[in-house]
PDB file of C-alpha atoms in Angstrom:
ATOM      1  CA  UNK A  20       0.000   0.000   0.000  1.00  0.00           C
ATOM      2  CA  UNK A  21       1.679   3.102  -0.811  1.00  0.00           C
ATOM      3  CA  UNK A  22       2.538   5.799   1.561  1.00  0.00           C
ATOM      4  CA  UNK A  23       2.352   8.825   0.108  1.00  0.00           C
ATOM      5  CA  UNK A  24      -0.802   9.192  -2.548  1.00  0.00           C
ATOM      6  CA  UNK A  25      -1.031  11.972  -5.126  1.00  0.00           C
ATOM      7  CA  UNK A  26      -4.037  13.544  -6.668  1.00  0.00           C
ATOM      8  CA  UNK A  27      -4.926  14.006  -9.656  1.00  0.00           C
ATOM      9  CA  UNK A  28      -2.403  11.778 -11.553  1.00  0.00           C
ATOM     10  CA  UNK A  29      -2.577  14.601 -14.472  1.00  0.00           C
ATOM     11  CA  UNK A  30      -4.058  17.670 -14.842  1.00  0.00           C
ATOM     12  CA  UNK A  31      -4.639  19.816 -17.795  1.00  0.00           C
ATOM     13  CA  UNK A  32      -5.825  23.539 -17.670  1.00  0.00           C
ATOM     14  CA  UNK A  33      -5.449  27.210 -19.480  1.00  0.00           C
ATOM     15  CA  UNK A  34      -3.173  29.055 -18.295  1.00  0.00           C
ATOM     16  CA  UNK A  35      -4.523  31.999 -15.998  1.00  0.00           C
ATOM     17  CA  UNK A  36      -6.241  29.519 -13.788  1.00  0.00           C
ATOM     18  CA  UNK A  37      -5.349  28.178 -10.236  1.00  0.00           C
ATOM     19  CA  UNK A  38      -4.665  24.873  -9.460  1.00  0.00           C
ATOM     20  CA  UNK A  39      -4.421  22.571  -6.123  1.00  0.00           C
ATOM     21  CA  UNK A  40      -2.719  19.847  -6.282  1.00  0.00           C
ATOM     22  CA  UNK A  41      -3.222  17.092  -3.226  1.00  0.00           C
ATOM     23  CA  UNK A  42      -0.988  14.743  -1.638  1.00  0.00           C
ATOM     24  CA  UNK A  43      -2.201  12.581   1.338  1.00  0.00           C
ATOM     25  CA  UNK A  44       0.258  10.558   3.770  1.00  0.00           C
ATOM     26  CA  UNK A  45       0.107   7.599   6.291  1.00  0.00           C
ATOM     27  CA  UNK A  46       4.002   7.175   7.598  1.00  0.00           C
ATOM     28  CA  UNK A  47       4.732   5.952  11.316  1.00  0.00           C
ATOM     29  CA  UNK A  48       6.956   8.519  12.638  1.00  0.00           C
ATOM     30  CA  UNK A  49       6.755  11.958  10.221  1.00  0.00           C
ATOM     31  CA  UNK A  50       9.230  14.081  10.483  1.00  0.00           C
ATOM     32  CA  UNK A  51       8.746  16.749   7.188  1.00  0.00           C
ATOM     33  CA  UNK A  52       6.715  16.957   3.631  1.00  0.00           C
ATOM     34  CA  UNK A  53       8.596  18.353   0.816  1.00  0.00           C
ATOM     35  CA  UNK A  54       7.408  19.921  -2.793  1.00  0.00           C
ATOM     36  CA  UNK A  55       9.435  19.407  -5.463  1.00  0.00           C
ATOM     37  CA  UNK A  56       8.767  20.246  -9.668  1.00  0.00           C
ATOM     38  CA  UNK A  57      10.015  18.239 -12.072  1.00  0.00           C
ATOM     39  CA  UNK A  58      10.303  19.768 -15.373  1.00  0.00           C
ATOM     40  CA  UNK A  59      13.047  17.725 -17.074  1.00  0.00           C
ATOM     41  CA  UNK A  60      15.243  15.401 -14.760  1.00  0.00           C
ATOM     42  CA  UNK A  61      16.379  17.058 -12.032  1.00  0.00           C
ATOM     43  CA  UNK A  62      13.373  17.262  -9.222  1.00  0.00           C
ATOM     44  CA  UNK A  63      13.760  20.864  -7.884  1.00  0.00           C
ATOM     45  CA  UNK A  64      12.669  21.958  -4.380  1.00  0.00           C
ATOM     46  CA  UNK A  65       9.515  23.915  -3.637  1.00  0.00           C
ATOM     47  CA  UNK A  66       8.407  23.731   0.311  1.00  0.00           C
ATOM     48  CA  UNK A  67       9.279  21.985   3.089  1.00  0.00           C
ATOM     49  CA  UNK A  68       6.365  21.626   5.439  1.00  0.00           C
ATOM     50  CA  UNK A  69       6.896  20.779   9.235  1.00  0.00           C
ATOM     51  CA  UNK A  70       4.279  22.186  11.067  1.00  0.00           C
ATOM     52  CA  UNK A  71       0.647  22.349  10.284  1.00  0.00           C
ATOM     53  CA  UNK A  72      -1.201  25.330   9.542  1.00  0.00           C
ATOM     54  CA  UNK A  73       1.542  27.318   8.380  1.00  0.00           C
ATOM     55  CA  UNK A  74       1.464  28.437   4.911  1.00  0.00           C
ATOM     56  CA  UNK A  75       4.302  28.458   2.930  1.00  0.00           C
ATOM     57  CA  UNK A  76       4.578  30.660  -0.001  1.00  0.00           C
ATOM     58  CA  UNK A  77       6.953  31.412  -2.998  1.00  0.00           C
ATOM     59  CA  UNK A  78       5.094  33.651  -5.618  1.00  0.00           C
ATOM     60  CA  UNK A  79       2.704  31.974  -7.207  1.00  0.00           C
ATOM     61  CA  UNK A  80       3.055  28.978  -5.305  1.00  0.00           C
ATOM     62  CA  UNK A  81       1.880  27.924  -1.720  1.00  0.00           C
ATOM     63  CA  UNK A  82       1.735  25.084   0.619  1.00  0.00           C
ATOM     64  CA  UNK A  83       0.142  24.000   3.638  1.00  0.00           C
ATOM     65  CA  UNK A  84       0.337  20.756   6.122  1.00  0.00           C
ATOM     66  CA  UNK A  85      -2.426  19.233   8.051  1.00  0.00           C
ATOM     67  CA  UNK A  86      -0.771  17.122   9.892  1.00  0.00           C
ATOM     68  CA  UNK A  87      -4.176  15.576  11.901  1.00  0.00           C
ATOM     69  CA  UNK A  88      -6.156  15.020   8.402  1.00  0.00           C
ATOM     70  CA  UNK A  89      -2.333  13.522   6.627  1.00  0.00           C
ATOM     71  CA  UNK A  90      -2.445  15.802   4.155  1.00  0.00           C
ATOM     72  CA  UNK A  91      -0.901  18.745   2.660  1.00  0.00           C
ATOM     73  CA  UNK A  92      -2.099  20.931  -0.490  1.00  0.00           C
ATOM     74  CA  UNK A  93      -0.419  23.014  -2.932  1.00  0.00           C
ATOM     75  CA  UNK A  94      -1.731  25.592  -4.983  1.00  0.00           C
ATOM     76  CA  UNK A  95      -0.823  28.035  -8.098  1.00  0.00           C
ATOM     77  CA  UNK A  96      -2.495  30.869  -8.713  1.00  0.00           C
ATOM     78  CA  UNK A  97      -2.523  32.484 -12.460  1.00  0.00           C
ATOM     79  CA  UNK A  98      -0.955  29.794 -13.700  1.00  0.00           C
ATOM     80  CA  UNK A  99       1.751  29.615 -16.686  1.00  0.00           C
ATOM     81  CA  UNK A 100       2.768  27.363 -19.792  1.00  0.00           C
ATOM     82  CA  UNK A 101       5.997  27.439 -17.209  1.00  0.00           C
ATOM     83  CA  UNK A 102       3.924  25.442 -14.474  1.00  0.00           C
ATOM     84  CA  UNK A 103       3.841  22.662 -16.576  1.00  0.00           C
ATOM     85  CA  UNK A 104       5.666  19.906 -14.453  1.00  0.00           C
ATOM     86  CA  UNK A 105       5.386  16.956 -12.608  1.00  0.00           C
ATOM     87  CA  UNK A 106       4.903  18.078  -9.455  1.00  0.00           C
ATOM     88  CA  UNK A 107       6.549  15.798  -6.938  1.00  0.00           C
ATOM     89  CA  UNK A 108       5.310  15.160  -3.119  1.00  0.00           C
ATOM     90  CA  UNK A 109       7.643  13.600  -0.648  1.00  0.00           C
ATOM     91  CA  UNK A 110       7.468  12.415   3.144  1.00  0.00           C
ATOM     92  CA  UNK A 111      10.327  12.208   5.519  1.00  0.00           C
ATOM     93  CA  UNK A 112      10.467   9.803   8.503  1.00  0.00           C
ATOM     94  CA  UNK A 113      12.245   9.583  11.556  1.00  0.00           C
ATOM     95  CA  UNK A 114      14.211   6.063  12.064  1.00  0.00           C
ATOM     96  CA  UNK A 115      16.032   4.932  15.070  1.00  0.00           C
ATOM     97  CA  UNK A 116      19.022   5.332  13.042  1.00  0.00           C
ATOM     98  CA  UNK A 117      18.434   9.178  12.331  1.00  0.00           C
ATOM     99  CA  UNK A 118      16.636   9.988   9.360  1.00  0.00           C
ATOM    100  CA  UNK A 119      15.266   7.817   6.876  1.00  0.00           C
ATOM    101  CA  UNK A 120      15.518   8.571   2.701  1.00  0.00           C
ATOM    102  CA  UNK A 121      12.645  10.373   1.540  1.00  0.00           C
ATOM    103  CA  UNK A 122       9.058   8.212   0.253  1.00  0.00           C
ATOM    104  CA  UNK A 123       8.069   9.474  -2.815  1.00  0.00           C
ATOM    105  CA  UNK A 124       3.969  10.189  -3.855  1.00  0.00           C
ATOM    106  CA  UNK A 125       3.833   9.081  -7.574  1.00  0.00           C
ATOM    107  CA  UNK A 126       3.567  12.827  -8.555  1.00  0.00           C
ATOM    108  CA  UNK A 127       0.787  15.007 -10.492  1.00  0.00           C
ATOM    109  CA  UNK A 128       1.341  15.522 -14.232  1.00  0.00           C
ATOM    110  CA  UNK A 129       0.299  18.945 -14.750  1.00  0.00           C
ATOM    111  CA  UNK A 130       0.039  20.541 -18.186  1.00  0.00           C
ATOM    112  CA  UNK A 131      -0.742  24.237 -19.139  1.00  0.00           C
ATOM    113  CA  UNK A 132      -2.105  24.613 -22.185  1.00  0.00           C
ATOM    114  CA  UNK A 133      -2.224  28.513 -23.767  1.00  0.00           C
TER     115      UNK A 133
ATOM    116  CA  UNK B  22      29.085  26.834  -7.647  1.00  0.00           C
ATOM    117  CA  UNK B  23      28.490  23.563  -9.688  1.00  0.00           C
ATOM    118  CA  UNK B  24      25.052  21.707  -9.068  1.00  0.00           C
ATOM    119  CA  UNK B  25      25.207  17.843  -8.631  1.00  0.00           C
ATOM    120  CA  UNK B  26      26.809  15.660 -11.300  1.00  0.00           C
ATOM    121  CA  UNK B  27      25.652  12.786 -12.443  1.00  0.00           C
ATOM    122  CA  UNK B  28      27.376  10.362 -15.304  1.00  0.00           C
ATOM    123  CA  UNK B  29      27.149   9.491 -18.132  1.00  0.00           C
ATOM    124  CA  UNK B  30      24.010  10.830 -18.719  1.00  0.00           C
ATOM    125  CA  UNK B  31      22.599   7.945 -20.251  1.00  0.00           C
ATOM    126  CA  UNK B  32      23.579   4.082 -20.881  1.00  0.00           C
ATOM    127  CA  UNK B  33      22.345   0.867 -22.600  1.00  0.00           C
ATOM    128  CA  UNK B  34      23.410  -1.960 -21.631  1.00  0.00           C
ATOM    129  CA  UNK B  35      21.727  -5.878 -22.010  1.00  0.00           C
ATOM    130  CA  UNK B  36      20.324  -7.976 -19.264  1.00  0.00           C
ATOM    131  CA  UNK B  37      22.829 -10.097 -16.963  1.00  0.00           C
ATOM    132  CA  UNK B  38      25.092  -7.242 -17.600  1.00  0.00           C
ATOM    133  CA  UNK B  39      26.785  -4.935 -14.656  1.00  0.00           C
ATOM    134  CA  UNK B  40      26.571  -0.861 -14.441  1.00  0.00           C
ATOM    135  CA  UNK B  41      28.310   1.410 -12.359  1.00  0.00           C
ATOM    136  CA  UNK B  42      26.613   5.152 -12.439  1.00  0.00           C
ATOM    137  CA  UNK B  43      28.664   7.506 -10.712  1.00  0.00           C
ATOM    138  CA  UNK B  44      27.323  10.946  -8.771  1.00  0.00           C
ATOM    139  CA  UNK B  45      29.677  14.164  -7.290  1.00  0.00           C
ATOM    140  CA  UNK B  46      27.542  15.819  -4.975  1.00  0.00           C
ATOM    141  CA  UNK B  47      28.069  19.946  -4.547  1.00  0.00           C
ATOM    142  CA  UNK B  48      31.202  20.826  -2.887  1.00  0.00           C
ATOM    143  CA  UNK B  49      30.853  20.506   1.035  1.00  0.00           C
ATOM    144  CA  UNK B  50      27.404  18.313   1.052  1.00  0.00           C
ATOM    145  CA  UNK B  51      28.785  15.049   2.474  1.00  0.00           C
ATOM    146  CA  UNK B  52      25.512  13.202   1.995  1.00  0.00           C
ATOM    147  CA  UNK B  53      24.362  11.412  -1.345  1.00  0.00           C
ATOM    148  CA  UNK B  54      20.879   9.587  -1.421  1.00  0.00           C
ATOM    149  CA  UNK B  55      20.083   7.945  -4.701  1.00  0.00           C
ATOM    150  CA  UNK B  56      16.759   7.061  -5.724  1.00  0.00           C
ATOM    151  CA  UNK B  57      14.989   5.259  -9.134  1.00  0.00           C
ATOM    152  CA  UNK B  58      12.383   6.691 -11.255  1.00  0.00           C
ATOM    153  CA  UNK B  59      10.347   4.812 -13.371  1.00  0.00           C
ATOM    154  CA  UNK B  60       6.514   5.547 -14.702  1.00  0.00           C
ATOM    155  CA  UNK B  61       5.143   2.884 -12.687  1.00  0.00           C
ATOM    156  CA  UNK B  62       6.308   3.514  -9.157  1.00  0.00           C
ATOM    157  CA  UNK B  63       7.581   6.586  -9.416  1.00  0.00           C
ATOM    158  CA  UNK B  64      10.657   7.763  -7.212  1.00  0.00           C
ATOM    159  CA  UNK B  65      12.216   5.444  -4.788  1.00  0.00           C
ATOM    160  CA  UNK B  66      14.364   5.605  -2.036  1.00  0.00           C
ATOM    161  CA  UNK B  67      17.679   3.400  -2.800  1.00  0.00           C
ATOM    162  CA  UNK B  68      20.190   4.196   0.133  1.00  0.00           C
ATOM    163  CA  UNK B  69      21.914   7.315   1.104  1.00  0.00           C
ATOM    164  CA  UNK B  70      25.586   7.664   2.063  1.00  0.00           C
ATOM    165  CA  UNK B  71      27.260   9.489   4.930  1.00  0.00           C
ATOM    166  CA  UNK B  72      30.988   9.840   5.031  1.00  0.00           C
ATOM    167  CA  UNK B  73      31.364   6.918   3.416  1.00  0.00           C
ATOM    168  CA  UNK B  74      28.746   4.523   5.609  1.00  0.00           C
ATOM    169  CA  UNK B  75      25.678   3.499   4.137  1.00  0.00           C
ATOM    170  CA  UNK B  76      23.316   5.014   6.574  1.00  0.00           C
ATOM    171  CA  UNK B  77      19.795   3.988   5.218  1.00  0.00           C
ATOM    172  CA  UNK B  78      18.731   1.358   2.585  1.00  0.00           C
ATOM    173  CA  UNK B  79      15.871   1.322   0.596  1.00  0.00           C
ATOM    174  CA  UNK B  80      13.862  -1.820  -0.230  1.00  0.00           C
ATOM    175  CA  UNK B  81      15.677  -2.858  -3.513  1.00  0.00           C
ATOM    176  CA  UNK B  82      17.823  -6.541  -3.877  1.00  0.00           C
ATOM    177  CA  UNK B  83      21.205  -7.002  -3.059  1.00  0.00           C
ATOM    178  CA  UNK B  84      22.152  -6.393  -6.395  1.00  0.00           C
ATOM    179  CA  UNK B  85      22.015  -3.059  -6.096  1.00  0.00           C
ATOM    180  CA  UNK B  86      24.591  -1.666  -4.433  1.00  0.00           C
ATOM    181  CA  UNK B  87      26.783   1.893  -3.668  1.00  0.00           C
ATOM    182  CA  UNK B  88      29.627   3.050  -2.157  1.00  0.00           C
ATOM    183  CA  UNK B  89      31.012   6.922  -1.297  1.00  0.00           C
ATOM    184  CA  UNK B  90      34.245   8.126  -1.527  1.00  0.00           C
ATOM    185  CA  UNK B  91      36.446   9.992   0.813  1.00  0.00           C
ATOM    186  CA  UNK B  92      36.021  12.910  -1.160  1.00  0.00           C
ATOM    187  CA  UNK B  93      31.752  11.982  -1.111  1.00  0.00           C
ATOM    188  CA  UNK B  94      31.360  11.069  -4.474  1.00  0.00           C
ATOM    189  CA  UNK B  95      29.045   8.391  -4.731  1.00  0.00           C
ATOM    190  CA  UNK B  96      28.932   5.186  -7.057  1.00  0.00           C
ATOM    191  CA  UNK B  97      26.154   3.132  -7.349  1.00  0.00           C
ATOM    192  CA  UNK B  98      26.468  -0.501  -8.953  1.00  0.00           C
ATOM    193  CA  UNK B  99      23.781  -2.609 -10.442  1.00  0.00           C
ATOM    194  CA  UNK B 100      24.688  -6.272 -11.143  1.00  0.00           C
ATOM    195  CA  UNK B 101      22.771  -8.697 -13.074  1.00  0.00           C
ATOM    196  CA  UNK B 102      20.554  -6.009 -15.157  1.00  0.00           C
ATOM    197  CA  UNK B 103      17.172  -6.918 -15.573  1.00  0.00           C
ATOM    198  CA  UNK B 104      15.148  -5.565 -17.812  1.00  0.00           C
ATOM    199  CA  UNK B 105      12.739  -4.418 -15.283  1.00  0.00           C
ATOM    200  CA  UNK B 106      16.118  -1.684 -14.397  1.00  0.00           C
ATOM    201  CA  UNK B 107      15.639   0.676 -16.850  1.00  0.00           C
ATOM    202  CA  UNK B 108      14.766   3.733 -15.196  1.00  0.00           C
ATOM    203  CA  UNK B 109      16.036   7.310 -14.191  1.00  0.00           C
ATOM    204  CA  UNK B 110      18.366   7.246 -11.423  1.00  0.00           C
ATOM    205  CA  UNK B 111      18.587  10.083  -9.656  1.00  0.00           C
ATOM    206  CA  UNK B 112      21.054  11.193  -6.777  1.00  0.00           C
ATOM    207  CA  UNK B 113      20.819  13.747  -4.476  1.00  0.00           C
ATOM    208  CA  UNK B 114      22.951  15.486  -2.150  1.00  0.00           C
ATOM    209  CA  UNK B 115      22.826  17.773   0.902  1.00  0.00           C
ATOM    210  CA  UNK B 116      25.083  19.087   3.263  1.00  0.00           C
ATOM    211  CA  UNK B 117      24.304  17.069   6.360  1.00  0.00           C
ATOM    212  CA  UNK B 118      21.594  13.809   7.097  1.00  0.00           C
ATOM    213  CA  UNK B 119      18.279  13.718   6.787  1.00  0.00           C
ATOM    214  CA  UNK B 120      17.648  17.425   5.366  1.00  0.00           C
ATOM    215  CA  UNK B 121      15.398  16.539   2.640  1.00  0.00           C
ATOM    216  CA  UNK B 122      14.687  20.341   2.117  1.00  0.00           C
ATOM    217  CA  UNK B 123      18.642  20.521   1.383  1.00  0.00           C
ATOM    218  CA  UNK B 124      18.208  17.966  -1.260  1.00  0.00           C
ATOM    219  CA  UNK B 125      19.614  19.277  -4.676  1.00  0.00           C
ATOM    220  CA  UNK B 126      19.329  16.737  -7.288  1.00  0.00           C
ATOM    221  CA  UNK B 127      21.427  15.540 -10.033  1.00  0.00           C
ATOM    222  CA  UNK B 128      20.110  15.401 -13.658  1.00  0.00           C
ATOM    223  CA  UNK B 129      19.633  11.660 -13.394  1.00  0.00           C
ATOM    224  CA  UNK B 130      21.478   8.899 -15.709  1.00  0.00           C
ATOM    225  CA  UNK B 131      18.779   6.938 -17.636  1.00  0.00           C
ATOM    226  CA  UNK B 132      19.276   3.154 -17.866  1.00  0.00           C
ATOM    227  CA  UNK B 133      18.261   1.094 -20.376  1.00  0.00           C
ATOM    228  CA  UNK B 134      18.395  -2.359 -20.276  1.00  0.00           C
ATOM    229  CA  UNK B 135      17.710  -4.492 -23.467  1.00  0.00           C
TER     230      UNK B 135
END
């Protein structure tokens, strides 16, 4: 069963509207969720989300954690052919041994069309 | 200053066959995570390195394998190829453990095995 569960898969809208993008979670001991776009190869960070409630933004871009629902969001506003990405959503644990390698959602395919 | 680098940037090679994929993390970050892509599962966690220990493991067979340098470069070494290996593999690297949010990524090395 996976532990981190994106959604939608893929989305495809005009540019100039907002988006939300949804990633859900079920990990033992959390310890962060990170937002990362992937336009080419390279996954690129967004957020890093540690506490719920807090919004993060970054322009167009924002995040926010709930950490008693498992979830987090992230939304663009007036969005650009440049959006177009996969959009990647990670969860960190905590191990005995220190910190575990980061558990990947499958990521949402989102396309911007003009 | 120079991003992560990953080589070569891509490879075939047939099945039964061994790789080595090689990854120089950005100067000072002495941890280097590696993780596969492929459409189907999306990312996942392989192992990450720490001055040259292996500090976390992914769930993958024992024919995948790694090993860090004194100077943290990271090789990672696939024996036995199946064609089920082709993928993306990515490695990150960050300055200390278990700061996903210091993650920078390399620009992958895609596998093919035929």
């Amino acid at each position: 069963e996976d532990k981190v569960v994106q959604s939608p898969l893929s989305l495809v809208v005009h540019e100039g509207d907002t988006v939300t993008l949804n990633c859900s979670y079920e990990v033992t001991n959390f310890r962060s969720l990170l937002w990362y776009k992937q336009e080419k190869k390279a996954p690129t960070f967004l957020f890093m989300l540690t506490s719920s409630g807090i919004e993060k933004k970054s322009g167009r871009l924002s995040s926010i954690l709930d950490k008693k629902e498992l979830f987090s969001i992230l939304n663009i506003t007036a969005t650009q052919t440049g959006d177009s990405a996969i959009y990647l959503c990670a969860v960190g644990e905590m191990s005995g041994g220190g910190a575990d390698g980061l558990t990947f959602g499958k990521g949402t395919h989102l396309i911007i069309q003009p | 200053k120079a991003g992560v680098t990953q080589t070569p940037r891509y490879l075939i090679k047939t099945r039964g066959q061994q790789v080595t994929l090689s990854c120089s993390p950005i100067s000072g970050h002495r941890s280097v995570s590696w993780y596969q892509q492929t459409p189907g599962q999306g990312l996942q966690f392989l192992f990450e390195y720490f001055s040259e220990t292996q500090r976390n493991k992914g769930n993958f067979p024992g024919r995948f394998s790694g090993r860090q340098f004194s100077n943290s470069r990271s090789e990672m070494n696939v024996s036995t190829l199946e064609l089920g290996d082709s993928a993306l593999y990515l490695c990150a690297s960050s300055r200390d453990r278990g700061r996903g949010y210091g993650y920078t990524f390399g620009s992958g090395t895609r596998l093919t095995v035929v």
